[in-house]
Amino acid sequence: MDEALLRSLTPSVLAVLVRRGADFAAAEDAVQEALVEALRVWPADPPRDAKGWLVTVAWRRFLDAARADAARRRREDLVDEEPAPGPAPAVDETLHLYFLCAHPSLTPASAVALTLRAVGGLTTRQIAQAYLVPEATMAQRISRAKRTVSGVRFDRPGDVATVLRVLYLVFNEGYSGDVDLAAESIRLTRQLAAQVDHPEVAGLLALMLLHHARRAARTAADGSLVPLAEQDRGRWDTESITEGVAILQAALARDRLGEFQAQAAVAALHADAPTAEETDWVQIVEWYDELVRLTDNPVVRLNRAVAVGEADGPRAGLAALAELDDALPRHTAVAAYLHERDGDPATAARLYAEAARKAPHLAERDHLTRQAARLNARRHR
């Protein structure tokens, strides 16, 4: 059973049901039931047209639910509209569905959460981690969003800013090790850039390309994480870097700075450095100052503390870190790194071990555990 195929088909199947008149919440439930049925049936009897099979089964599930609720919703007339089994049109409606989910009746935060869950395929836990909120809080937010759009006609697409936020979060989740969504996010952002002439769309595409260019160097042969400073820069994708920098320069020339352009500028400075030691940390701090001005995001301030530690020394980085809430994800890991740079291996080892216990992903947890073990072994030689 190719679960990756099922995941890739889900957005387009969901889009077909929405276009045929199903409200979003009911359509999502029907598609999920069709996926469960596919997992049961396909291993013994794989269909010739996977998408057509899923559309047919999902639509039947939707009609069954509509009939059961006919007295209240008066949808019996949909029965005659059931499509005949057969190949479905090979049309990619994923980006269109992103816009539909960014519905004006939802707040931007709720629209992002709903789209990540229904279209991006992320779990509620993954979305909660991205938003830095408890899983229960995010589950309630998604449930409220579904109730809000239940029965609403999806004929008024949402704004570009919400769609950009969704694409960025899906791209980031592509590096979690759970689901590979990064390449799909780049593909959709390319589509969006071809349709929307806006510097922030270009900025996001540049940011994705610059980050993705380092993908091959991010992990070692055993799957362990390789920090940026230790990566083999010969394995970076220079073609993607060149394209990303060119897109970024064109966007910045329009003098309408936004957060994705500023983040891409930071990534470009890392990509431009022949070695880690030659990184222009002073400029990176300046770009983080712009990002703080644009977003006042605590994660941006955390990254800025690291950059300050590189540009002005670990004591300055620790001072910047002290201004932030120590409950912020990865705060402890940053503190460990800066204490190690400041010549305090005992404190750094303790903090690395503490950060490992808090790490949201296995690869990150293993990396932090190894850092703690390395310092402890050095101390006891």
CSV table of C-alpha atoms in Angstrom, one decimal:
chain,number,residue,atom,x,y,z
A,1,MET,CA,0.0,0.0,0.0
A,2,ASP,CA,1.5,3.3,-1.1
A,3,GLU,CA,0.4,5.7,1.7
A,4,ALA,CA,2.4,8.5,0.0
A,5,LEU,CA,0.1,8.1,-3.0
A,6,LEU,CA,-2.9,8.4,-0.8
A,7,ARG,CA,-1.6,11.5,0.9
A,8,SER,CA,-0.8,13.1,-2.5
A,9,LEU,CA,-4.3,12.5,-3.8
A,10,THR,CA,-6.2,13.7,-0.8
A,11,PRO,CA,-6.2,17.4,-1.6
A,12,SER,CA,-7.5,16.9,-5.2
A,13,VAL,CA,-10.2,14.5,-4.1
A,14,LEU,CA,-11.3,16.9,-1.4
A,15,ALA,CA,-11.4,19.7,-3.9
A,16,VAL,CA,-13.7,17.7,-6.2
A,17,LEU,CA,-16.2,17.1,-3.4
A,18,VAL,CA,-16.2,20.8,-2.4
A,19,ARG,CA,-16.7,21.8,-6.0
A,20,ARG,CA,-19.6,19.5,-6.3
A,21,GLY,CA,-21.4,21.2,-3.4
A,22,ALA,CA,-20.2,19.3,-0.3
A,23,ASP,CA,-19.6,21.6,2.7
A,24,PHE,CA,-16.0,21.4,3.8
A,25,ALA,CA,-16.4,19.5,7.1
A,26,ALA,CA,-18.6,16.8,5.5
A,27,ALA,CA,-16.3,16.5,2.5
A,28,GLU,CA,-13.2,16.0,4.7
A,29,ASP,CA,-15.0,13.3,6.7
A,30,ALA,CA,-16.0,11.5,3.5
A,31,VAL,CA,-12.5,11.6,2.1
A,32,GLN,CA,-11.1,10.2,5.4
A,33,GLU,CA,-13.5,7.3,5.2
A,34,ALA,CA,-12.5,6.7,1.6
A,35,LEU,CA,-8.8,6.6,2.6
A,36,VAL,CA,-9.6,4.0,5.3
A,37,GLU,CA,-11.5,1.9,2.8
A,38,ALA,CA,-8.6,2.2,0.4
A,39,LEU,CA,-6.2,0.9,3.0
A,40,ARG,CA,-8.5,-2.1,3.5
A,41,VAL,CA,-9.2,-2.9,-0.1
A,42,TRP,CA,-6.3,-1.8,-2.3
A,43,PRO,CA,-3.7,-4.4,-1.1
A,44,ALA,CA,-5.8,-7.2,-2.5
A,45,ASP,CA,-7.5,-5.3,-5.4
A,46,PRO,CA,-5.6,-2.2,-6.5
A,47,PRO,CA,-7.6,0.1,-8.7
A,48,ARG,CA,-6.5,1.1,-12.2
A,49,ASP,CA,-7.4,4.8,-11.5
A,50,ALA,CA,-6.6,5.6,-7.9
A,51,LYS,CA,-8.0,9.1,-7.9
A,52,GLY,CA,-11.2,8.1,-9.7
A,53,TRP,CA,-11.7,5.3,-7.1
A,54,LEU,CA,-11.3,7.7,-4.2
A,55,VAL,CA,-13.6,10.3,-5.7
A,56,THR,CA,-16.3,7.8,-6.3
A,57,VAL,CA,-16.1,6.2,-2.8
A,58,ALA,CA,-15.8,9.5,-1.0
A,59,TRP,CA,-18.8,11.0,-2.9
A,60,ARG,CA,-20.8,7.9,-2.0
A,61,ARG,CA,-19.8,8.3,1.7
A,62,PHE,CA,-20.8,12.0,1.5
A,63,LEU,CA,-24.2,11.1,-0.1
A,64,ASP,CA,-24.8,8.5,2.6
A,65,ALA,CA,-24.2,11.1,5.3
A,66,ALA,CA,-26.4,13.6,3.5
A,67,ARG,CA,-29.2,11.1,3.2
A,68,ALA,CA,-29.0,10.3,6.9
A,69,ASP,CA,-29.3,14.0,7.7
A,70,ALA,CA,-31.8,14.8,5.0
A,71,ALA,CA,-34.6,16.0,7.3
A,72,ARG,CA,-32.4,18.8,8.6
A,73,ARG,CA,-30.3,19.6,5.6
A,74,ARG,CA,-32.6,18.7,2.7
A,75,ARG,CA,-30.0,17.2,0.5
A,76,GLU,CA,-31.7,14.1,-1.0
A,77,ASP,CA,-31.6,15.8,-4.4
A,78,LEU,CA,-27.8,15.1,-4.4
A,79,VAL,CA,-28.4,11.4,-4.9
A,80,ASP,CA,-28.9,11.8,-8.6
A,81,GLU,CA,-25.6,13.7,-9.0
A,82,GLU,CA,-23.4,10.7,-8.0
A,83,PRO,CA,-20.7,10.5,-10.6
A,84,ALA,CA,-20.2,7.3,-12.5
A,85,PRO,CA,-17.0,5.3,-11.7
A,86,GLY,CA,-14.2,6.0,-14.1
A,87,PRO,CA,-11.0,8.1,-14.5
A,88,ALA,CA,-11.1,11.5,-12.9
A,89,PRO,CA,-9.7,14.6,-14.7
A,90,ALA,CA,-6.0,15.0,-14.1
A,91,VAL,CA,-6.3,18.5,-12.8
A,92,ASP,CA,-4.2,19.7,-9.8
A,93,GLU,CA,-6.6,21.7,-7.7
A,94,THR,CA,-4.4,21.7,-4.6
A,95,LEU,CA,-3.4,25.4,-4.6
A,96,HIS,CA,-7.1,26.4,-5.4
A,97,LEU,CA,-8.1,24.4,-2.3
A,98,TYR,CA,-5.6,26.3,-0.2
A,99,PHE,CA,-7.3,29.5,-1.1
A,100,LEU,CA,-10.8,28.1,-0.5
A,101,CYS,CA,-9.7,27.0,3.0
A,102,ALA,CA,-8.5,30.6,3.7
A,103,HIS,CA,-12.2,31.6,3.8
A,104,PRO,CA,-13.2,35.1,4.8
A,105,SER,CA,-15.5,33.7,7.5
A,106,LEU,CA,-12.4,32.3,9.4
A,107,THR,CA,-9.7,34.2,11.2
A,108,PRO,CA,-6.3,33.8,9.6
A,109,ALA,CA,-5.0,31.6,12.4
A,110,SER,CA,-8.1,29.3,12.1
A,111,ALA,CA,-7.8,29.2,8.4
A,112,VAL,CA,-4.2,28.1,8.6
A,113,ALA,CA,-4.9,25.4,11.1
A,114,LEU,CA,-7.8,24.0,9.2
A,115,THR,CA,-5.8,23.9,5.9
A,116,LEU,CA,-2.8,22.3,7.5
A,117,ARG,CA,-5.1,19.6,8.9
A,118,ALA,CA,-7.4,19.0,6.0
A,119,VAL,CA,-5.2,19.7,3.0
A,120,GLY,CA,-1.6,19.6,4.2
A,121,GLY,CA,-2.2,16.3,6.0
A,122,LEU,CA,-0.5,17.4,9.3
A,123,THR,CA,-1.7,16.0,12.6
A,124,THR,CA,-3.2,18.2,15.2
A,125,ARG,CA,0.0,17.6,17.3
A,126,GLN,CA,2.2,18.8,14.5
A,127,ILE,CA,0.1,21.9,14.0
A,128,ALA,CA,0.1,22.7,17.7
A,129,GLN,CA,3.9,22.4,17.8
A,130,ALA,CA,4.1,24.8,14.9
A,131,TYR,CA,1.9,27.3,16.7
A,132,LEU,CA,3.6,26.8,20.1
A,133,VAL,CA,0.2,25.9,21.8
A,134,PRO,CA,-1.0,22.8,23.6
A,135,GLU,CA,-2.5,20.1,21.4
A,136,ALA,CA,-5.9,20.3,23.1
A,137,THR,CA,-6.0,24.1,22.3
A,138,MET,CA,-5.3,23.4,18.6
A,139,ALA,CA,-7.9,20.6,18.5
A,140,GLN,CA,-10.5,23.0,19.7
A,141,ARG,CA,-9.4,25.7,17.2
A,142,ILE,CA,-9.7,23.2,14.3
A,143,SER,CA,-13.1,22.0,15.5
A,144,ARG,CA,-14.4,25.6,15.7
A,145,ALA,CA,-13.1,26.3,12.2
A,146,LYS,CA,-14.9,23.2,10.9
A,147,ARG,CA,-18.2,24.3,12.6
A,148,THR,CA,-17.8,27.8,11.2
A,149,VAL,CA,-17.4,26.7,7.6
A,150,SER,CA,-20.0,23.9,7.8
A,151,GLY,CA,-22.6,24.6,5.2
A,152,VAL,CA,-20.8,27.7,3.9
A,153,ARG,CA,-20.3,28.0,0.2
A,154,PHE,CA,-16.7,28.0,-0.7
A,155,ASP,CA,-17.0,30.6,-3.5
A,156,ARG,CA,-15.0,33.4,-1.9
A,157,PRO,CA,-11.3,32.6,-1.7
A,158,GLY,CA,-9.2,33.9,1.1
A,159,ASP,CA,-6.2,36.2,0.9
A,160,VAL,CA,-2.7,35.5,-0.2
A,161,ALA,CA,-1.1,36.2,3.2
A,162,THR,CA,-3.0,33.3,4.8
A,163,VAL,CA,-2.1,31.0,2.0
A,164,LEU,CA,1.6,32.0,2.3
A,165,ARG,CA,1.5,31.2,6.0
A,166,VAL,CA,0.1,27.8,5.3
A,167,LEU,CA,2.6,27.0,2.7
A,168,TYR,CA,5.5,28.1,4.9
A,169,LEU,CA,4.3,25.9,7.9
A,170,VAL,CA,3.8,22.9,5.6
A,171,PHE,CA,7.3,23.4,4.2
A,172,ASN,CA,8.8,23.5,7.6
A,173,GLU,CA,7.0,20.4,8.7
A,174,GLY,CA,8.6,18.7,5.7
A,175,TYR,CA,11.8,18.6,7.6
A,176,SER,CA,10.3,17.0,10.8
A,177,GLY,CA,11.1,13.5,9.6
A,178,ASP,CA,7.4,12.5,9.8
A,179,VAL,CA,6.1,13.6,6.4
A,180,ASP,CA,8.0,14.8,3.4
A,181,LEU,CA,6.1,17.9,2.4
A,182,ALA,CA,8.9,20.3,1.5
A,183,ALA,CA,9.1,19.6,-2.3
A,184,GLU,CA,5.3,19.8,-2.6
A,185,SER,CA,5.3,23.2,-0.8
A,186,ILE,CA,7.9,24.5,-3.3
A,187,ARG,CA,5.8,23.2,-6.2
A,188,LEU,CA,2.7,25.0,-5.0
A,189,THR,CA,4.6,28.2,-4.2
A,190,ARG,CA,6.0,28.2,-7.7
A,191,GLN,CA,2.4,28.0,-9.0
A,192,LEU,CA,1.4,30.8,-6.7
A,193,ALA,CA,4.4,33.0,-7.8
A,194,ALA,CA,3.3,32.5,-11.5
A,195,GLN,CA,-0.2,33.7,-10.7
A,196,VAL,CA,0.4,36.5,-8.1
A,197,ASP,CA,2.9,39.3,-8.7
A,198,HIS,CA,3.8,40.1,-5.1
A,199,PRO,CA,7.3,40.4,-3.5
A,200,GLU,CA,6.3,38.4,-0.4
A,201,VAL,CA,5.3,35.4,-2.7
A,202,ALA,CA,8.7,35.7,-4.3
A,203,GLY,CA,10.3,36.0,-0.9
A,204,LEU,CA,8.7,32.8,0.3
A,205,LEU,CA,9.8,30.9,-2.8
A,206,ALA,CA,13.3,32.2,-2.4
A,207,LEU,CA,13.3,31.2,1.2
A,208,MET,CA,12.2,27.7,0.4
A,209,LEU,CA,14.7,27.2,-2.3
A,210,LEU,CA,17.6,28.4,-0.2
A,211,HIS,CA,16.6,26.2,2.7
A,212,HIS,CA,15.9,23.2,0.4
A,213,ALA,CA,19.3,23.7,-1.2
A,214,ARG,CA,20.9,22.4,2.0
A,215,ARG,CA,18.7,19.4,2.3
A,216,ALA,CA,21.3,16.8,1.3
A,217,ALA,CA,23.8,18.0,3.9
A,218,ARG,CA,21.3,18.2,6.8
A,219,THR,CA,21.7,14.6,7.8
A,220,ALA,CA,24.5,12.1,8.1
A,221,ALA,CA,24.5,8.6,6.6
A,222,ASP,CA,23.1,7.2,9.9
A,223,GLY,CA,20.2,9.7,9.8
A,224,SER,CA,21.6,12.0,12.5
A,225,LEU,CA,21.3,15.8,12.2
A,226,VAL,CA,24.2,17.8,11.0
A,227,PRO,CA,24.3,21.4,12.3
A,228,LEU,CA,24.6,24.2,9.8
A,229,ALA,CA,28.2,25.0,10.9
A,230,GLU,CA,29.3,21.4,10.3
A,231,GLN,CA,27.5,20.7,7.0
A,232,ASP,CA,29.5,19.8,3.9
A,233,ARG,CA,28.8,22.9,1.8
A,234,GLY,CA,30.0,21.0,-1.3
A,235,ARG,CA,26.7,19.0,-1.0
A,236,TRP,CA,24.6,22.1,-1.1
A,237,ASP,CA,22.5,22.6,-4.3
A,238,THR,CA,24.2,25.6,-6.0
A,239,GLU,CA,21.5,25.7,-8.7
A,240,SER,CA,18.8,26.2,-6.2
A,241,ILE,CA,20.9,28.8,-4.3
A,242,THR,CA,21.5,30.8,-7.4
A,243,GLU,CA,17.8,30.7,-8.3
A,244,GLY,CA,16.8,31.6,-4.8
A,245,VAL,CA,19.2,34.6,-4.6
A,246,ALA,CA,18.1,35.9,-8.0
A,247,ILE,CA,14.4,35.7,-7.0
A,248,LEU,CA,15.2,37.4,-3.6
A,249,GLN,CA,17.2,40.2,-5.2
A,250,ALA,CA,14.3,41.0,-7.6
A,251,ALA,CA,11.8,41.0,-4.7
A,252,LEU,CA,14.0,43.3,-2.5
A,253,ALA,CA,14.5,45.7,-5.4
A,254,ARG,CA,10.7,46.5,-5.2
A,255,ASP,CA,11.3,48.1,-1.8
A,256,ARG,CA,8.2,46.4,-0.2
A,257,LEU,CA,10.0,44.4,2.6
A,258,GLY,CA,8.1,41.6,4.3
A,259,GLU,CA,9.0,38.9,6.7
A,260,PHE,CA,9.6,36.2,4.1
A,261,GLN,CA,12.0,38.4,2.2
A,262,ALA,CA,13.9,39.2,5.4
A,263,GLN,CA,14.1,35.5,6.3
A,264,ALA,CA,15.3,34.7,2.8
A,265,ALA,CA,18.0,37.4,3.2
A,266,VAL,CA,19.3,35.6,6.3
A,267,ALA,CA,19.3,32.2,4.4
A,268,ALA,CA,21.1,33.9,1.5
A,269,LEU,CA,23.9,35.2,3.8
A,270,HIS,CA,24.4,31.6,5.1
A,271,ALA,CA,24.4,30.3,1.5
A,272,ASP,CA,26.9,32.9,0.4
A,273,ALA,CA,29.5,32.1,3.0
A,274,PRO,CA,32.2,29.7,1.7
A,275,THR,CA,32.7,28.4,5.2
A,276,ALA,CA,30.9,28.7,8.5
A,277,GLU,CA,33.7,30.9,9.9
A,278,GLU,CA,33.2,33.4,7.0
A,279,THR,CA,29.5,33.9,7.7
A,280,ASP,CA,28.5,37.6,7.9
A,281,TRP,CA,26.9,37.5,11.3
A,282,VAL,CA,26.7,41.3,11.6
A,283,GLN,CA,24.5,41.5,8.6
A,284,ILE,CA,22.4,38.6,9.8
A,285,VAL,CA,21.8,40.4,13.1
A,286,GLU,CA,20.7,43.4,11.1
A,287,TRP,CA,18.2,41.3,9.2
A,288,TYR,CA,16.9,39.8,12.4
A,289,ASP,CA,16.4,43.3,13.7
A,290,GLU,CA,14.2,43.9,10.6
A,291,LEU,CA,12.3,40.7,11.3
A,292,VAL,CA,11.7,41.7,14.9
A,293,ARG,CA,10.3,45.0,13.7
A,294,LEU,CA,8.1,43.3,11.2
A,295,THR,CA,6.8,40.4,13.3
A,296,ASP,CA,7.9,40.7,17.0
A,297,ASN,CA,7.9,36.9,16.9
A,298,PRO,CA,9.5,35.2,19.9
A,299,VAL,CA,11.1,32.6,17.7
A,300,VAL,CA,12.7,35.3,15.6
A,301,ARG,CA,14.0,36.9,18.8
A,302,LEU,CA,15.4,33.4,19.8
A,303,ASN,CA,17.2,33.1,16.5
A,304,ARG,CA,18.5,36.7,16.9
A,305,ALA,CA,20.0,35.7,20.2
A,306,VAL,CA,22.1,33.0,18.4
A,307,ALA,CA,23.2,35.5,15.8
A,308,VAL,CA,24.1,38.1,18.4
A,309,GLY,CA,26.2,35.4,20.1
A,310,GLU,CA,28.1,34.8,16.9
A,311,ALA,CA,28.5,38.4,16.0
A,312,ASP,CA,29.3,39.9,19.4
A,313,GLY,CA,30.3,37.0,21.5
A,314,PRO,CA,28.4,34.4,23.7
A,315,ARG,CA,28.0,36.7,26.6
A,316,ALA,CA,26.0,39.1,24.4
A,317,GLY,CA,24.0,36.2,23.1
A,318,LEU,CA,23.2,35.1,26.6
A,319,ALA,CA,22.1,38.6,27.5
A,320,ALA,CA,19.7,38.7,24.5
A,321,LEU,CA,18.4,35.3,25.5
A,322,ALA,CA,17.8,36.4,29.1
A,323,GLU,CA,15.1,38.8,27.7
A,324,LEU,CA,13.0,35.9,26.4
A,325,ASP,CA,10.6,33.4,28.1
A,326,ASP,CA,12.6,30.3,29.0
A,327,ALA,CA,9.5,28.2,28.2
A,328,LEU,CA,10.0,29.1,24.5
A,329,PRO,CA,10.7,25.9,22.4
A,330,ARG,CA,14.4,25.4,21.8
A,331,HIS,CA,15.3,28.1,24.4
A,332,THR,CA,17.2,25.5,26.4
A,333,ALA,CA,19.1,24.2,23.4
A,334,VAL,CA,20.2,27.8,22.5
A,335,ALA,CA,21.2,28.4,26.1
A,336,ALA,CA,23.3,25.2,26.0
A,337,TYR,CA,25.1,26.2,22.8
A,338,LEU,CA,25.9,29.7,24.1
A,339,HIS,CA,27.2,28.4,27.5
A,340,GLU,CA,29.4,26.0,25.6
A,341,ARG,CA,30.7,28.9,23.5
A,342,ASP,CA,31.3,30.8,26.7
A,343,GLY,CA,33.6,28.1,28.1
A,344,ASP,CA,31.1,26.5,30.6
A,345,PRO,CA,30.9,22.8,29.5
A,346,ALA,CA,29.2,21.6,32.7
A,347,THR,CA,26.3,24.0,32.4
A,348,ALA,CA,26.1,23.3,28.7
A,349,ALA,CA,26.0,19.6,29.1
A,350,ARG,CA,23.2,19.8,31.7
A,351,LEU,CA,21.2,22.1,29.4
A,352,TYR,CA,21.7,19.9,26.3
A,353,ALA,CA,20.3,17.0,28.3
A,354,GLU,CA,17.4,19.0,29.4
A,355,ALA,CA,16.7,20.3,25.9
A,356,ALA,CA,16.8,16.7,24.6
A,357,ARG,CA,14.0,15.7,26.9
A,358,LYS,CA,11.9,18.6,25.5
A,359,ALA,CA,12.7,18.0,21.8
A,360,PRO,CA,9.6,17.4,19.7
A,361,HIS,CA,11.3,15.1,17.1
A,362,LEU,CA,13.5,12.0,17.5
A,363,ALA,CA,16.3,13.2,15.3
A,364,GLU,CA,16.6,16.5,17.3
A,365,ARG,CA,16.4,14.6,20.6
A,366,ASP,CA,19.2,12.3,19.5
A,367,HIS,CA,21.4,15.2,18.4
A,368,LEU,CA,21.0,17.0,21.7
A,369,THR,CA,21.7,13.9,23.7
A,370,ARG,CA,24.9,13.3,21.7
A,371,GLN,CA,26.0,16.9,22.4
A,372,ALA,CA,25.5,16.4,26.2
A,373,ALA,CA,27.4,13.1,26.0
A,374,ARG,CA,30.2,14.7,24.1
A,375,LEU,CA,30.7,17.4,26.7
A,376,ASN,CA,30.4,15.0,29.7
A,377,ALA,CA,33.0,12.7,28.2
A,378,ARG,CA,35.4,15.6,27.7
A,379,ARG,CA,34.9,16.7,31.3
A,380,HIS,CA,35.7,13.3,32.7
A,381,ARG,CA,38.8,12.5,30.7
